[in-house]
């Protein structure tokens, strides 16, 4: 048997199969020898294989934006909570980022924001340039959802 079964399923022949649900995590697989009743438990970790951060290429000084992040496994997208990640900025003087993936533009320049999944270590980065508010409009502007037009 496997607990939780949404990570790894055990078929009728006793084969362990990674679930197609796109989930990841650690599952405990238990096997009991019929004659001796000896039970063995072992843990199997199924990691995500890719992560993508979504956010704008440009942001205006003093603007605050909540970045989106998605995990992928077996070509399935998993929506996750931004607190499942460790967030960092290559330059906190230009763009700061909090533990929830919310960035704030502080000075002109560019910074790279990185999100690393706490459980698996899979990460992605996005480089964002801070410009004056009027310059954002010159590069296409931002929509209401903070995406480039």
CSV table of C-alpha atoms in Angstrom, one decimal:
chain,number,residue,atom,x,y,z
A,1,UNK,CA,0.0,0.0,0.0
A,2,UNK,CA,1.0,3.7,-0.4
A,3,UNK,CA,0.1,6.6,1.7
A,4,UNK,CA,-0.9,9.1,0.3
A,5,UNK,CA,-2.1,7.3,-2.8
A,6,UNK,CA,-2.3,10.4,-4.9
A,7,UNK,CA,1.5,10.5,-5.1
A,8,UNK,CA,2.2,6.8,-5.8
A,9,UNK,CA,-0.3,4.1,-6.5
A,10,UNK,CA,0.4,0.3,-6.0
A,11,UNK,CA,-1.2,-1.8,-8.8
A,12,UNK,CA,-2.6,-5.3,-8.3
A,13,UNK,CA,0.8,-6.9,-9.2
A,14,UNK,CA,2.5,-4.8,-6.5
A,15,UNK,CA,4.2,-2.3,-8.9
A,16,UNK,CA,4.6,1.3,-7.6
A,17,UNK,CA,3.4,3.8,-10.2
A,18,UNK,CA,3.8,7.6,-10.0
A,19,UNK,CA,0.3,9.1,-10.1
A,20,UNK,CA,-0.8,10.9,-13.2
A,21,UNK,CA,-2.4,13.7,-11.1
A,22,UNK,CA,0.8,15.7,-11.3
A,23,UNK,CA,1.2,15.7,-7.6
A,24,UNK,CA,4.5,15.4,-5.8
A,25,UNK,CA,5.8,14.9,-2.3
A,26,UNK,CA,6.8,12.0,-0.1
A,27,UNK,CA,4.8,8.8,0.1
A,28,UNK,CA,5.3,5.8,2.5
A,29,UNK,CA,5.1,2.4,0.8
A,30,UNK,CA,4.3,-0.5,3.1
A,31,UNK,CA,4.9,-4.2,2.2
A,32,UNK,CA,4.2,-7.1,4.4
A,33,UNK,CA,5.6,-10.6,3.9
A,34,UNK,CA,2.7,-13.0,3.9
A,35,UNK,CA,4.3,-15.9,5.8
A,36,UNK,CA,6.5,-14.1,8.3
A,37,UNK,CA,4.2,-11.1,8.7
A,38,UNK,CA,7.3,-8.9,8.6
A,39,UNK,CA,6.4,-5.4,7.6
A,40,UNK,CA,8.7,-3.0,5.8
A,41,UNK,CA,8.1,0.7,5.2
A,42,UNK,CA,10.1,2.9,2.9
A,43,UNK,CA,9.7,6.5,1.7
A,44,UNK,CA,9.7,7.6,-1.9
A,45,UNK,CA,9.9,11.2,-2.9
A,46,UNK,CA,8.4,12.4,-6.2
A,47,UNK,CA,9.8,15.8,-7.1
A,48,UNK,CA,8.5,18.5,-9.4
A,49,UNK,CA,10.5,18.7,-12.5
A,50,UNK,CA,10.0,22.3,-13.5
A,51,UNK,CA,8.9,25.6,-12.0
A,52,UNK,CA,7.9,28.9,-13.8
A,53,UNK,CA,7.5,32.4,-12.4
A,54,UNK,CA,5.1,34.7,-14.1
A,55,UNK,CA,5.5,38.5,-13.8
A,56,UNK,CA,6.2,41.6,-15.9
A,57,UNK,CA,9.4,42.5,-17.6
A,58,UNK,CA,9.0,46.1,-16.5
A,59,UNK,CA,7.7,47.7,-13.3
A,60,UNK,CA,7.3,51.3,-12.3
A,61,UNK,CA,9.1,52.8,-9.2
A,62,UNK,CA,7.0,52.3,-6.0
A,63,UNK,CA,4.8,49.7,-7.7
A,64,UNK,CA,4.0,46.5,-5.9
A,65,UNK,CA,3.1,43.2,-7.7
A,66,UNK,CA,2.3,39.7,-6.6
A,67,UNK,CA,4.2,37.3,-8.7
A,68,UNK,CA,2.7,33.9,-9.8
A,69,UNK,CA,4.5,30.6,-9.7
A,70,UNK,CA,3.6,27.3,-11.1
A,71,UNK,CA,5.1,23.8,-10.7
A,72,UNK,CA,5.1,21.1,-13.3
A,73,UNK,CA,5.4,17.4,-13.2
A,74,UNK,CA,4.7,14.9,-16.0
A,75,UNK,CA,3.5,17.9,-18.1
A,76,UNK,CA,0.8,18.7,-15.5
A,77,UNK,CA,0.6,22.2,-14.0
A,78,UNK,CA,0.1,22.5,-10.3
A,79,UNK,CA,-1.1,25.7,-8.8
A,80,UNK,CA,0.8,26.3,-5.6
A,81,UNK,CA,0.9,28.8,-2.7
A,82,UNK,CA,3.7,31.2,-3.0
A,83,UNK,CA,4.7,30.4,0.6
A,84,UNK,CA,5.9,27.0,-0.6
A,85,UNK,CA,8.9,28.8,-1.9
A,86,UNK,CA,11.9,30.7,-0.7
A,87,UNK,CA,12.0,34.0,-2.6
A,88,UNK,CA,15.1,36.2,-3.2
A,89,UNK,CA,16.2,39.3,-5.1
A,90,UNK,CA,19.6,39.8,-6.7
A,91,UNK,CA,19.4,43.4,-5.6
A,92,UNK,CA,17.1,44.3,-2.7
A,93,UNK,CA,17.9,48.0,-3.2
A,94,UNK,CA,16.2,47.9,-6.7
A,95,UNK,CA,13.4,45.3,-6.1
A,96,UNK,CA,12.5,43.8,-2.8
A,97,UNK,CA,10.6,40.5,-2.5
A,98,UNK,CA,8.8,39.2,0.6
A,99,UNK,CA,8.2,35.6,1.7
A,100,UNK,CA,4.9,35.5,-0.3
A,101,UNK,CA,6.5,36.5,-3.7
A,102,UNK,CA,5.3,40.1,-3.6
A,103,UNK,CA,7.8,42.5,-5.1
A,104,UNK,CA,8.2,46.2,-4.7
A,105,UNK,CA,10.2,48.4,-7.1
A,106,UNK,CA,12.4,50.8,-5.1
A,107,UNK,CA,15.0,52.2,-7.5
A,108,UNK,CA,15.8,52.4,-11.3
A,109,UNK,CA,17.6,49.3,-12.5
A,110,UNK,CA,17.1,45.6,-12.9
A,111,UNK,CA,17.0,42.7,-10.5
A,112,UNK,CA,16.5,39.0,-10.8
A,113,UNK,CA,13.9,37.4,-8.6
A,114,UNK,CA,14.3,33.7,-7.8
A,115,UNK,CA,11.7,31.3,-6.3
A,116,UNK,CA,13.0,28.0,-5.0
A,117,UNK,CA,10.6,25.3,-4.0
A,118,UNK,CA,11.2,24.5,-0.3
A,119,UNK,CA,10.7,20.7,-0.6
A,120,UNK,CA,12.4,19.9,-3.9
A,121,UNK,CA,14.9,22.7,-4.5
A,122,UNK,CA,13.5,23.3,-8.0
A,123,UNK,CA,13.8,27.0,-8.9
A,124,UNK,CA,13.2,29.6,-11.6
A,125,UNK,CA,14.2,33.2,-12.0
A,126,UNK,CA,12.8,36.3,-13.7
A,127,UNK,CA,14.6,39.5,-14.5
A,128,UNK,CA,12.6,42.6,-14.0
A,129,UNK,CA,13.6,46.2,-14.9
A,130,UNK,CA,12.4,49.1,-12.8
A,131,UNK,CA,11.6,52.2,-14.8
A,132,UNK,CA,9.8,55.6,-14.3
A,133,UNK,CA,6.0,55.2,-14.5
A,134,UNK,CA,5.8,57.0,-17.8
A,135,UNK,CA,8.6,54.7,-19.3
A,136,UNK,CA,6.4,51.7,-18.5
A,137,UNK,CA,3.9,53.1,-21.0
A,138,UNK,CA,6.6,53.6,-23.6
A,139,UNK,CA,7.5,49.8,-23.5
A,140,UNK,CA,3.9,48.8,-24.0
A,141,UNK,CA,2.4,49.5,-20.6
A,142,UNK,CA,1.0,47.1,-18.0
A,143,UNK,CA,-2.5,45.7,-18.1
A,144,UNK,CA,-4.7,45.7,-15.0
A,145,UNK,CA,-3.2,42.3,-14.1
A,146,UNK,CA,0.3,43.7,-14.3
A,147,UNK,CA,1.1,42.0,-17.6
A,148,UNK,CA,2.8,43.6,-20.6
A,149,UNK,CA,0.4,44.8,-23.3
